[in-house]
Amino acid sequence: MSIIDLRSDTVTQPTPGMREAMWAAELGDDVYGEDPTVNRLETYLAERLGFAAALFVPTGTMSNLLALMAHCERGDEYIVGQQAHTYKYEGGGAAVLGSIQPQPIDGEADGSLDLTRVEAAIKPDDFHFARTRLLALENTMQGKVLPLDYLAAARELTTRRGLALHLDGARLFNAAVKLGVDARQITQHFDSVSVCLSKGLGAPIGSVLCGSAALIAKARRLRKMLGGGMRQAGGLAAAGLYALERQVERLADDHRHAELLADGLRELGFAIEPVQSNMVYAQVGEQAAALKAFCAERGIKLTAAPRLRMVTHLDVSGAAIGRVIEAFAAFRR
Ligand SMILES: *Cc1c(COP(=O)(O)O)cnc(C)c1O
């Protein structure tokens, strides 16, 4: 029985073609700037997303932290959603390591931050206050795709108020594929964008931070300081390049599978939130632990949460979706 792992899109295995690309990668010492494959990845993604420079890093957490620390000095502040990954799921790194004060605000149901609330949270220029420097958004946000006109409005606000604008684009390409636009239509509004290669794109490791040459130079220094300077990292970069060149369009399959799963579970009477990309949220309440155990016996891995998140990815086939729906049906009986 093959295992179906719906806990996250981080669990994917490198495809055979990706493994070959990793094995064949030309290598050098990237701390010296001499790894040709890392350099190729950085140049490729910077160009594809419309930035002057990019930096390959081990994780999205480090990528976001470098962006926050490159935009903000000690005693500065960034505005961020209460549920945002950078605020809630990265160990408080901005505060701990960057001496950057987060100013969290509640998010909206569509994954955005209300811009009137954002503007109200910007502190006046007064020595009582931390200096508000940056707004950080996330896209997709818990599977939801931020509308392009919202991004334009966020850019207008941040420009008018002298703030930088960062995107945690861990799943940027899910958003672009869902909207059917070039990713630049999203990234053009931002001063920096962090992209995860290790989520639905299917690479085993790695994120890339894109920004101006000056911002990336600063981030490069910080990366070394934080211990993220990797040496012959080209094998990992090759996986990322392979994913960016061949595994972006197929994200549409994951979105279709998520829709199929949502439809099937809704028919069984489960309360399912509307699906926009590769995440399905089900309200299972106190059944969470029992459901997880029941599915585990059938080779299906779930997280035990009352608001259960199921994530589709390149190791979840259409047939697997059918098996999951059957398991939920059997649980219901
Ligand atoms: C996964 C993720 C990150 C980065 O996570 P790492 O595990 O550190 O690579 C950042 N933001 C979001 C929204 C994510 O889903």
mmCIF file of C-alpha atoms and ligand atoms in Angstrom:
data_model
loop_
_atom_site.group_PDB
_atom_site.id
_atom_site.type_symbol
_atom_site.label_atom_id
_atom_site.label_comp_id
_atom_site.label_asym_id
_atom_site.label_seq_id
_atom_site.Cartn_x
_atom_site.Cartn_y
_atom_site.Cartn_z
ATOM 1 C CA MET A 1 0.000 0.000 0.000
ATOM 2 C CA SER A 2 1.544 3.298 -1.066
ATOM 3 C CA ILE A 3 1.487 6.129 1.450
ATOM 4 C CA ILE A 4 -0.505 9.270 0.705
ATOM 5 C CA ASP A 5 0.903 12.163 2.708
ATOM 6 C CA LEU A 6 -1.431 15.172 2.846
ATOM 7 C CA ARG A 7 0.237 16.919 5.778
ATOM 8 C CA SER A 8 2.193 19.331 3.621
ATOM 9 C CA ASP A 9 3.651 19.925 0.167
ATOM 10 C CA THR A 10 7.111 19.855 1.784
ATOM 11 C CA VAL A 11 7.098 16.034 1.817
ATOM 12 C CA THR A 12 7.702 15.497 -1.906
ATOM 13 C CA GLN A 13 10.512 13.240 -3.129
ATOM 14 C CA PRO A 14 12.778 14.485 -5.941
ATOM 15 C CA THR A 15 11.632 13.055 -9.285
ATOM 16 C CA PRO A 16 14.054 10.794 -11.225
ATOM 17 C CA GLY A 17 14.826 13.652 -13.653
ATOM 18 C CA MET A 18 15.521 15.977 -10.743
ATOM 19 C CA ARG A 19 17.870 13.453 -9.132
ATOM 20 C CA GLU A 20 19.783 13.179 -12.396
ATOM 21 C CA ALA A 21 20.064 16.963 -12.630
ATOM 22 C CA MET A 22 21.325 17.097 -9.028
ATOM 23 C CA TRP A 23 23.890 14.396 -9.692
ATOM 24 C CA ALA A 24 25.146 16.084 -12.859
ATOM 25 C CA ALA A 25 25.380 19.632 -11.438
ATOM 26 C CA GLU A 26 28.607 21.580 -11.866
ATOM 27 C CA LEU A 27 29.880 22.611 -8.427
ATOM 28 C CA GLY A 28 32.079 25.251 -6.816
ATOM 29 C CA ASP A 29 32.378 27.051 -3.475
ATOM 30 C CA ASP A 30 29.338 29.311 -3.282
ATOM 31 C CA VAL A 31 30.689 31.341 -0.350
ATOM 32 C CA TYR A 32 33.380 32.429 -2.828
ATOM 33 C CA GLY A 33 30.598 33.008 -5.373
ATOM 34 C CA GLU A 34 32.063 30.189 -7.459
ATOM 35 C CA ASP A 35 29.282 27.651 -7.688
ATOM 36 C CA PRO A 36 28.113 27.945 -11.304
ATOM 37 C CA THR A 37 24.810 26.159 -10.651
ATOM 38 C CA VAL A 38 23.902 28.335 -7.657
ATOM 39 C CA ASN A 39 24.802 31.406 -9.719
ATOM 40 C CA ARG A 40 22.642 30.149 -12.562
ATOM 41 C CA LEU A 41 19.677 29.586 -10.237
ATOM 42 C CA GLU A 42 20.016 33.059 -8.710
ATOM 43 C CA THR A 43 20.283 34.781 -12.090
ATOM 44 C CA TYR A 44 17.458 32.720 -13.546
ATOM 45 C CA LEU A 45 14.927 33.438 -10.815
ATOM 46 C CA ALA A 46 15.879 37.112 -10.445
ATOM 47 C CA GLU A 47 15.262 37.586 -14.178
ATOM 48 C CA ARG A 48 12.104 35.532 -14.209
ATOM 49 C CA LEU A 49 10.618 37.573 -11.376
ATOM 50 C CA GLY A 50 11.946 40.958 -12.560
ATOM 51 C CA PHE A 51 14.580 41.631 -9.884
ATOM 52 C CA ALA A 52 18.211 42.723 -10.146
ATOM 53 C CA ALA A 53 19.562 40.026 -7.829
ATOM 54 C CA ALA A 54 18.740 36.878 -5.873
ATOM 55 C CA LEU A 55 20.193 34.735 -3.107
ATOM 56 C CA PHE A 56 19.908 30.963 -2.606
ATOM 57 C CA VAL A 57 19.313 29.970 1.027
ATOM 58 C CA PRO A 58 18.591 26.701 2.844
ATOM 59 C CA THR A 59 15.071 27.554 4.051
ATOM 60 C CA GLY A 60 12.166 29.931 3.623
ATOM 61 C CA THR A 61 12.529 30.886 7.269
ATOM 62 C CA MET A 62 16.049 32.141 6.615
ATOM 63 C CA SER A 63 14.956 33.849 3.409
ATOM 64 C CA ASN A 64 12.207 35.800 5.181
ATOM 65 C CA LEU A 65 14.495 36.636 8.104
ATOM 66 C CA LEU A 66 17.182 37.956 5.750
ATOM 67 C CA ALA A 67 14.586 40.118 4.008
ATOM 68 C CA LEU A 68 13.283 41.531 7.285
ATOM 69 C CA MET A 69 16.814 42.202 8.549
ATOM 70 C CA ALA A 70 17.895 43.732 5.233
ATOM 71 C CA HIS A 71 14.902 46.088 5.140
ATOM 72 C CA CYS A 72 14.820 46.952 8.861
ATOM 73 C CA GLU A 73 17.426 48.095 11.386
ATOM 74 C CA ARG A 74 17.411 47.411 15.124
ATOM 75 C CA GLY A 75 14.394 49.200 16.655
ATOM 76 C CA ASP A 76 12.447 49.272 13.408
ATOM 77 C CA GLU A 77 9.077 47.635 13.020
ATOM 78 C CA TYR A 78 7.274 45.595 10.393
ATOM 79 C CA ILE A 79 3.548 45.173 9.912
ATOM 80 C CA VAL A 80 2.429 41.582 9.410
ATOM 81 C CA GLY A 81 -0.630 39.337 9.721
ATOM 82 C CA GLN A 82 -1.350 37.486 12.973
ATOM 83 C CA GLN A 83 -1.393 34.202 11.065
ATOM 84 C CA ALA A 84 1.536 35.016 8.767
ATOM 85 C CA HIS A 85 4.355 32.488 8.573
ATOM 86 C CA THR A 86 7.007 35.169 9.178
ATOM 87 C CA TYR A 87 5.284 36.215 12.381
ATOM 88 C CA LYS A 88 3.823 33.024 13.791
ATOM 89 C CA TYR A 89 5.856 30.109 12.473
ATOM 90 C CA GLU A 90 9.463 31.289 12.368
ATOM 91 C CA GLY A 91 10.398 31.192 16.038
ATOM 92 C CA GLY A 92 10.094 34.950 16.475
ATOM 93 C CA GLY A 93 13.346 35.326 14.522
ATOM 94 C CA ALA A 94 12.738 38.937 13.495
ATOM 95 C CA ALA A 95 12.565 39.960 17.166
ATOM 96 C CA VAL A 96 15.157 37.505 18.496
ATOM 97 C CA LEU A 97 17.841 37.895 15.852
ATOM 98 C CA GLY A 98 16.951 41.159 14.133
ATOM 99 C CA SER A 99 15.717 43.279 17.073
ATOM 100 C CA ILE A 100 12.823 44.093 14.771
ATOM 101 C CA GLN A 101 9.463 44.652 16.438
ATOM 102 C CA PRO A 102 6.542 42.944 14.753
ATOM 103 C CA GLN A 103 3.251 44.843 14.601
ATOM 104 C CA PRO A 104 0.781 42.054 13.881
ATOM 105 C CA ILE A 105 -2.741 42.821 12.705
ATOM 106 C CA ASP A 106 -5.690 40.473 12.170
ATOM 107 C CA GLY A 107 -5.993 39.074 8.668
ATOM 108 C CA GLU A 108 -9.116 39.087 6.508
ATOM 109 C CA ALA A 109 -10.989 35.987 5.364
ATOM 110 C CA ASP A 110 -9.500 36.299 1.862
ATOM 111 C CA GLY A 111 -5.922 36.117 3.181
ATOM 112 C CA SER A 112 -5.243 39.848 2.791
ATOM 113 C CA LEU A 113 -4.551 42.502 5.422
ATOM 114 C CA ASP A 114 -7.082 45.337 5.429
ATOM 115 C CA LEU A 115 -5.103 48.317 4.124
ATOM 116 C CA THR A 116 -7.023 50.823 6.240
ATOM 117 C CA ARG A 117 -5.932 48.856 9.305
ATOM 118 C CA VAL A 118 -2.390 48.625 7.977
ATOM 119 C CA GLU A 119 -2.270 52.382 7.514
ATOM 120 C CA ALA A 120 -3.689 52.963 10.995
ATOM 121 C CA ALA A 121 -0.891 50.770 12.430
ATOM 122 C CA ILE A 122 1.889 52.898 10.896
ATOM 123 C CA LYS A 123 3.489 54.847 13.740
ATOM 124 C CA PRO A 124 4.018 58.609 13.511
ATOM 125 C CA ASP A 125 7.602 59.879 13.351
ATOM 126 C CA ASP A 126 8.011 60.342 17.103
ATOM 127 C CA PHE A 127 10.742 59.028 19.408
ATOM 128 C CA HIS A 128 8.161 57.207 21.513
ATOM 129 C CA PHE A 129 7.586 54.742 18.736
ATOM 130 C CA ALA A 130 9.436 52.099 16.806
ATOM 131 C CA ARG A 131 10.015 53.189 13.208
ATOM 132 C CA THR A 132 7.545 51.445 10.905
ATOM 133 C CA ARG A 133 9.564 50.354 7.895
ATOM 134 C CA LEU A 134 7.975 47.430 6.159
ATOM 135 C CA LEU A 135 4.765 45.647 5.302
ATOM 136 C CA ALA A 136 5.052 41.879 4.835
ATOM 137 C CA LEU A 137 2.355 39.993 2.908
ATOM 138 C CA GLU A 138 2.006 36.273 2.168
ATOM 139 C CA ASN A 139 0.767 34.747 -1.113
ATOM 140 C CA THR A 140 -0.692 32.199 -1.216
ATOM 141 C CA MET A 141 -1.946 32.724 2.344
ATOM 142 C CA GLN A 142 -3.270 29.444 3.750
ATOM 143 C CA GLY A 143 -4.008 28.450 0.172
ATOM 144 C CA LYS A 144 -5.741 31.720 -0.725
ATOM 145 C CA VAL A 145 -4.581 33.821 -3.652
ATOM 146 C CA LEU A 146 -4.322 37.582 -3.134
ATOM 147 C CA PRO A 147 -6.017 39.536 -5.962
ATOM 148 C CA LEU A 148 -3.708 41.556 -8.235
ATOM 149 C CA ASP A 149 -5.603 44.811 -7.627
ATOM 150 C CA TYR A 150 -5.112 44.297 -3.886
ATOM 151 C CA LEU A 151 -1.357 43.996 -4.430
ATOM 152 C CA ALA A 152 -1.396 47.220 -6.470
ATOM 153 C CA ALA A 153 -3.265 48.966 -3.630
ATOM 154 C CA ALA A 154 -0.743 47.669 -1.065
ATOM 155 C CA ARG A 155 2.069 49.018 -3.262
ATOM 156 C CA GLU A 156 0.349 52.395 -3.537
ATOM 157 C CA LEU A 157 -0.052 52.607 0.247
ATOM 158 C CA THR A 158 3.499 51.545 1.075
ATOM 159 C CA THR A 159 5.005 53.922 -1.500
ATOM 160 C CA ARG A 160 2.874 56.817 -0.250
ATOM 161 C CA ARG A 161 3.869 56.124 3.377
ATOM 162 C CA GLY A 162 7.537 55.334 2.701
ATOM 163 C CA LEU A 163 7.403 51.640 3.636
ATOM 164 C CA ALA A 164 9.089 48.756 1.883
ATOM 165 C CA LEU A 165 6.924 45.834 0.763
ATOM 166 C CA HIS A 166 8.021 42.200 1.195
ATOM 167 C CA LEU A 167 6.273 39.096 -0.097
ATOM 168 C CA ASP A 168 6.559 35.737 1.588
ATOM 169 C CA GLY A 169 5.947 33.952 -1.691
ATOM 170 C CA ALA A 170 6.636 30.457 -0.393
ATOM 171 C CA ARG A 171 3.900 29.413 -2.847
ATOM 172 C CA LEU A 172 4.203 32.301 -5.297
ATOM 173 C CA PHE A 173 3.926 29.992 -8.300
ATOM 174 C CA ASN A 174 0.734 28.405 -6.983
ATOM 175 C CA ALA A 175 -0.741 31.916 -6.962
ATOM 176 C CA ALA A 176 0.535 32.711 -10.469
ATOM 177 C CA VAL A 177 -0.700 29.406 -11.925
ATOM 178 C CA LYS A 178 -4.088 29.832 -10.266
ATOM 179 C CA LEU A 179 -4.474 33.368 -11.675
ATOM 180 C CA GLY A 180 -3.115 32.247 -15.049
ATOM 181 C CA VAL A 181 -0.601 35.108 -15.081
ATOM 182 C CA ASP A 182 3.155 35.448 -15.374
ATOM 183 C CA ALA A 183 4.601 35.496 -11.836
ATOM 184 C CA ARG A 184 5.913 38.994 -12.563
ATOM 185 C CA GLN A 185 2.342 40.283 -12.476
ATOM 186 C CA ILE A 186 2.546 39.507 -8.759
ATOM 187 C CA THR A 187 6.191 40.257 -7.987
ATOM 188 C CA GLN A 188 6.272 43.654 -9.766
ATOM 189 C CA HIS A 189 4.578 45.205 -6.746
ATOM 190 C CA PHE A 190 7.212 44.106 -4.201
ATOM 191 C CA ASP A 191 10.669 45.245 -3.086
ATOM 192 C CA SER A 192 11.591 41.691 -2.150
ATOM 193 C CA VAL A 193 10.112 38.245 -2.667
ATOM 194 C CA SER A 194 10.973 34.951 -0.993
ATOM 195 C CA VAL A 195 10.141 31.794 -2.960
ATOM 196 C CA CYS A 196 10.294 28.233 -1.590
ATOM 197 C CA LEU A 197 11.651 25.573 -3.935
ATOM 198 C CA SER A 198 10.868 22.881 -1.362
ATOM 199 C CA LYS A 199 7.062 23.176 -1.360
ATOM 200 C CA GLY A 200 4.878 22.246 -4.322
ATOM 201 C CA LEU A 201 7.728 22.825 -6.766
ATOM 202 C CA GLY A 202 9.180 19.582 -5.439
ATOM 203 C CA ALA A 203 12.832 20.373 -4.693
ATOM 204 C CA PRO A 204 14.198 18.728 -1.533
ATOM 205 C CA ILE A 205 15.682 21.901 -0.026
ATOM 206 C CA GLY A 206 15.990 25.578 -0.651
ATOM 207 C CA SER A 207 14.465 29.006 -1.015
ATOM 208 C CA VAL A 208 15.473 32.059 -3.001
ATOM 209 C CA LEU A 209 15.242 35.689 -1.919
ATOM 210 C CA CYS A 210 14.914 38.208 -4.762
ATOM 211 C CA GLY A 211 15.417 41.967 -4.537
ATOM 212 C CA SER A 212 17.583 44.903 -5.561
ATOM 213 C CA ALA A 213 21.359 44.477 -5.827
ATOM 214 C CA ALA A 214 21.850 46.517 -2.645
ATOM 215 C CA LEU A 215 19.267 44.537 -0.669
ATOM 216 C CA ILE A 216 20.683 41.193 -1.780
ATOM 217 C CA ALA A 217 24.243 42.302 -0.957
ATOM 218 C CA LYS A 218 23.067 43.065 2.564
ATOM 219 C CA ALA A 219 21.190 39.745 2.739
ATOM 220 C CA ARG A 220 24.323 37.900 1.561
ATOM 221 C CA ARG A 221 26.317 39.326 4.481
ATOM 222 C CA LEU A 222 23.532 38.383 6.900
ATOM 223 C CA ARG A 223 23.277 34.890 5.427
ATOM 224 C CA LYS A 224 26.936 34.286 6.277
ATOM 225 C CA MET A 225 26.406 35.672 9.766
ATOM 226 C CA LEU A 226 23.472 33.322 10.374
ATOM 227 C CA GLY A 227 25.431 30.303 9.194
ATOM 228 C CA GLY A 228 23.611 29.940 5.897
ATOM 229 C CA GLY A 229 26.626 30.246 3.607
ATOM 230 C CA MET A 230 26.767 26.875 1.881
ATOM 231 C CA ARG A 231 29.733 25.577 -0.089
ATOM 232 C CA GLN A 232 29.224 23.152 -3.024
ATOM 233 C CA ALA A 233 25.502 23.784 -2.960
ATOM 234 C CA GLY A 234 25.035 23.419 -6.712
ATOM 235 C CA GLY A 235 23.426 19.995 -6.393
ATOM 236 C CA LEU A 236 20.610 21.572 -4.411
ATOM 237 C CA ALA A 237 20.414 24.555 -6.740
ATOM 238 C CA ALA A 238 20.142 22.141 -9.677
ATOM 239 C CA ALA A 239 17.054 20.623 -8.070
ATOM 240 C CA GLY A 240 15.580 24.116 -7.776
ATOM 241 C CA LEU A 241 16.373 24.975 -11.392
ATOM 242 C CA TYR A 242 14.869 21.714 -12.551
ATOM 243 C CA ALA A 243 11.699 22.462 -10.567
ATOM 244 C CA LEU A 244 11.435 26.009 -11.919
ATOM 245 C CA GLU A 245 11.953 24.874 -15.495
ATOM 246 C CA ARG A 246 9.700 21.796 -15.457
ATOM 247 C CA GLN A 247 7.432 21.632 -12.435
ATOM 248 C CA VAL A 248 5.634 24.975 -12.366
ATOM 249 C CA GLU A 249 2.800 24.414 -14.864
ATOM 250 C CA ARG A 250 1.941 21.099 -13.235
ATOM 251 C CA LEU A 251 0.888 22.942 -10.060
ATOM 252 C CA ALA A 252 -2.463 23.222 -11.866
ATOM 253 C CA ASP A 253 -2.804 19.421 -11.337
ATOM 254 C CA ASP A 254 -2.422 19.908 -7.577
ATOM 255 C CA HIS A 255 -5.102 22.596 -7.649
ATOM 256 C CA ARG A 256 -7.433 20.307 -9.606
ATOM 257 C CA HIS A 257 -6.790 17.473 -7.149
ATOM 258 C CA ALA A 258 -7.554 19.792 -4.233
ATOM 259 C CA GLU A 259 -10.879 20.724 -5.882
ATOM 260 C CA LEU A 260 -11.706 17.041 -6.413
ATOM 261 C CA LEU A 261 -10.907 16.252 -2.802
ATOM 262 C CA ALA A 262 -12.985 19.195 -1.559
ATOM 263 C CA ASP A 263 -15.963 18.226 -3.748
ATOM 264 C CA GLY A 264 -15.795 14.584 -2.639
ATOM 265 C CA LEU A 265 -15.605 15.437 1.054
ATOM 266 C CA ARG A 266 -18.376 18.017 0.773
ATOM 267 C CA GLU A 267 -20.630 15.361 -0.756
ATOM 268 C CA LEU A 268 -19.952 13.220 2.302
ATOM 269 C CA GLY A 269 -21.217 16.062 4.478
ATOM 270 C CA PHE A 270 -17.902 17.466 5.725
ATOM 271 C CA ALA A 271 -17.664 21.249 6.155
ATOM 272 C CA ILE A 272 -15.043 22.262 3.599
ATOM 273 C CA GLU A 273 -13.780 25.791 3.002
ATOM 274 C CA PRO A 274 -13.665 27.088 -0.586
ATOM 275 C CA VAL A 275 -10.478 25.916 -2.344
ATOM 276 C CA GLN A 276 -8.260 28.256 -4.343
ATOM 277 C CA SER A 277 -4.972 26.406 -4.767
ATOM 278 C CA ASN A 278 -3.462 23.247 -3.278
ATOM 279 C CA MET A 279 -4.931 23.371 0.224
ATOM 280 C CA VAL A 280 -8.175 21.918 1.485
ATOM 281 C CA TYR A 281 -9.405 22.947 4.927
ATOM 282 C CA ALA A 282 -12.010 20.760 6.619
ATOM 283 C CA GLN A 283 -13.767 21.557 9.890
ATOM 284 C CA VAL A 284 -13.582 18.192 11.663
ATOM 285 C CA GLY A 285 -13.779 19.456 15.247
ATOM 286 C CA GLU A 286 -13.143 16.889 17.954
ATOM 287 C CA GLN A 287 -13.065 14.048 15.397
ATOM 288 C CA ALA A 288 -9.562 15.149 14.374
ATOM 289 C CA ALA A 289 -7.549 12.600 16.364
ATOM 290 C CA ALA A 290 -9.856 9.682 15.488
ATOM 291 C CA LEU A 291 -9.830 10.633 11.814
ATOM 292 C CA LYS A 292 -6.053 10.840 11.760
ATOM 293 C CA ALA A 293 -5.723 7.372 13.339
ATOM 294 C CA PHE A 294 -8.375 5.878 11.037
ATOM 295 C CA CYS A 295 -6.663 7.242 7.927
ATOM 296 C CA ALA A 296 -3.196 6.228 9.147
ATOM 297 C CA GLU A 297 -4.336 2.583 9.102
ATOM 298 C CA ARG A 298 -5.212 3.097 5.435
ATOM 299 C CA GLY A 299 -1.850 4.600 4.530
ATOM 300 C CA ILE A 300 -3.044 8.211 4.580
ATOM 301 C CA LYS A 301 -1.106 10.702 6.659
ATOM 302 C CA LEU A 302 -3.034 13.639 8.123
ATOM 303 C CA THR A 303 -2.389 16.269 10.744
ATOM 304 C CA ALA A 304 -4.719 16.024 13.748
ATOM 305 C CA ALA A 305 -6.308 19.467 13.867
ATOM 306 C CA PRO A 306 -9.935 20.573 14.326
ATOM 307 C CA ARG A 307 -9.425 22.770 11.244
ATOM 308 C CA LEU A 308 -7.758 20.044 9.243
ATOM 309 C CA ARG A 309 -5.434 21.165 6.447
ATOM 310 C CA MET A 310 -4.825 18.756 3.579
ATOM 311 C CA VAL A 311 -2.235 19.732 0.984
ATOM 312 C CA THR A 312 -1.911 18.306 -2.527
ATOM 313 C CA HIS A 313 1.467 18.049 -4.266
ATOM 314 C CA LEU A 314 3.343 16.138 -6.935
ATOM 315 C CA ASP A 315 3.325 12.884 -4.969
ATOM 316 C CA VAL A 316 -0.494 12.881 -4.686
ATOM 317 C CA SER A 317 -2.135 11.438 -7.804
ATOM 318 C CA GLY A 318 -5.741 11.583 -8.938
ATOM 319 C CA ALA A 319 -6.120 7.956 -7.839
ATOM 320 C CA ALA A 320 -4.817 8.891 -4.400
ATOM 321 C CA ILE A 321 -7.579 11.490 -4.088
ATOM 322 C CA GLY A 322 -10.113 8.729 -4.703
ATOM 323 C CA ARG A 323 -8.557 6.625 -1.943
ATOM 324 C CA VAL A 324 -8.716 9.538 0.509
ATOM 325 C CA ILE A 325 -12.384 10.193 -0.242
ATOM 326 C CA GLU A 326 -13.129 6.469 0.257
ATOM 327 C CA ALA A 327 -11.343 6.501 3.602
ATOM 328 C CA PHE A 328 -13.342 9.520 4.774
ATOM 329 C CA ALA A 329 -16.548 7.821 3.596
ATOM 330 C CA ALA A 330 -15.645 4.688 5.583
ATOM 331 C CA PHE A 331 -14.925 6.849 8.623
ATOM 332 C CA ARG A 332 -18.348 8.464 8.301
ATOM 333 C CA ARG A 333 -20.136 5.063 8.248
HETATM 334 C C1 LIG B 1 7.092 26.766 4.360
HETATM 335 C C2 LIG B 1 6.892 28.226 4.448
HETATM 336 C C3 LIG B 1 7.954 29.097 4.718
HETATM 337 C C4 LIG B 1 9.368 28.633 4.955
HETATM 338 O O1 LIG B 1 9.492 27.460 5.615
HETATM 339 P P1 LIG B 1 10.858 26.632 5.746
HETATM 340 O O2 LIG B 1 10.361 25.358 6.305
HETATM 341 O O3 LIG B 1 11.731 27.397 6.651
HETATM 342 O O4 LIG B 1 11.468 26.488 4.388
HETATM 343 C C5 LIG B 1 7.665 30.425 4.739
HETATM 344 N N1 LIG B 1 6.433 30.896 4.513
HETATM 345 C C6 LIG B 1 5.399 30.096 4.247
HETATM 346 C C7 LIG B 1 4.078 30.677 3.957
HETATM 347 C C8 LIG B 1 5.593 28.731 4.192
HETATM 348 O O5 LIG B 1 4.567 27.934 3.926
#
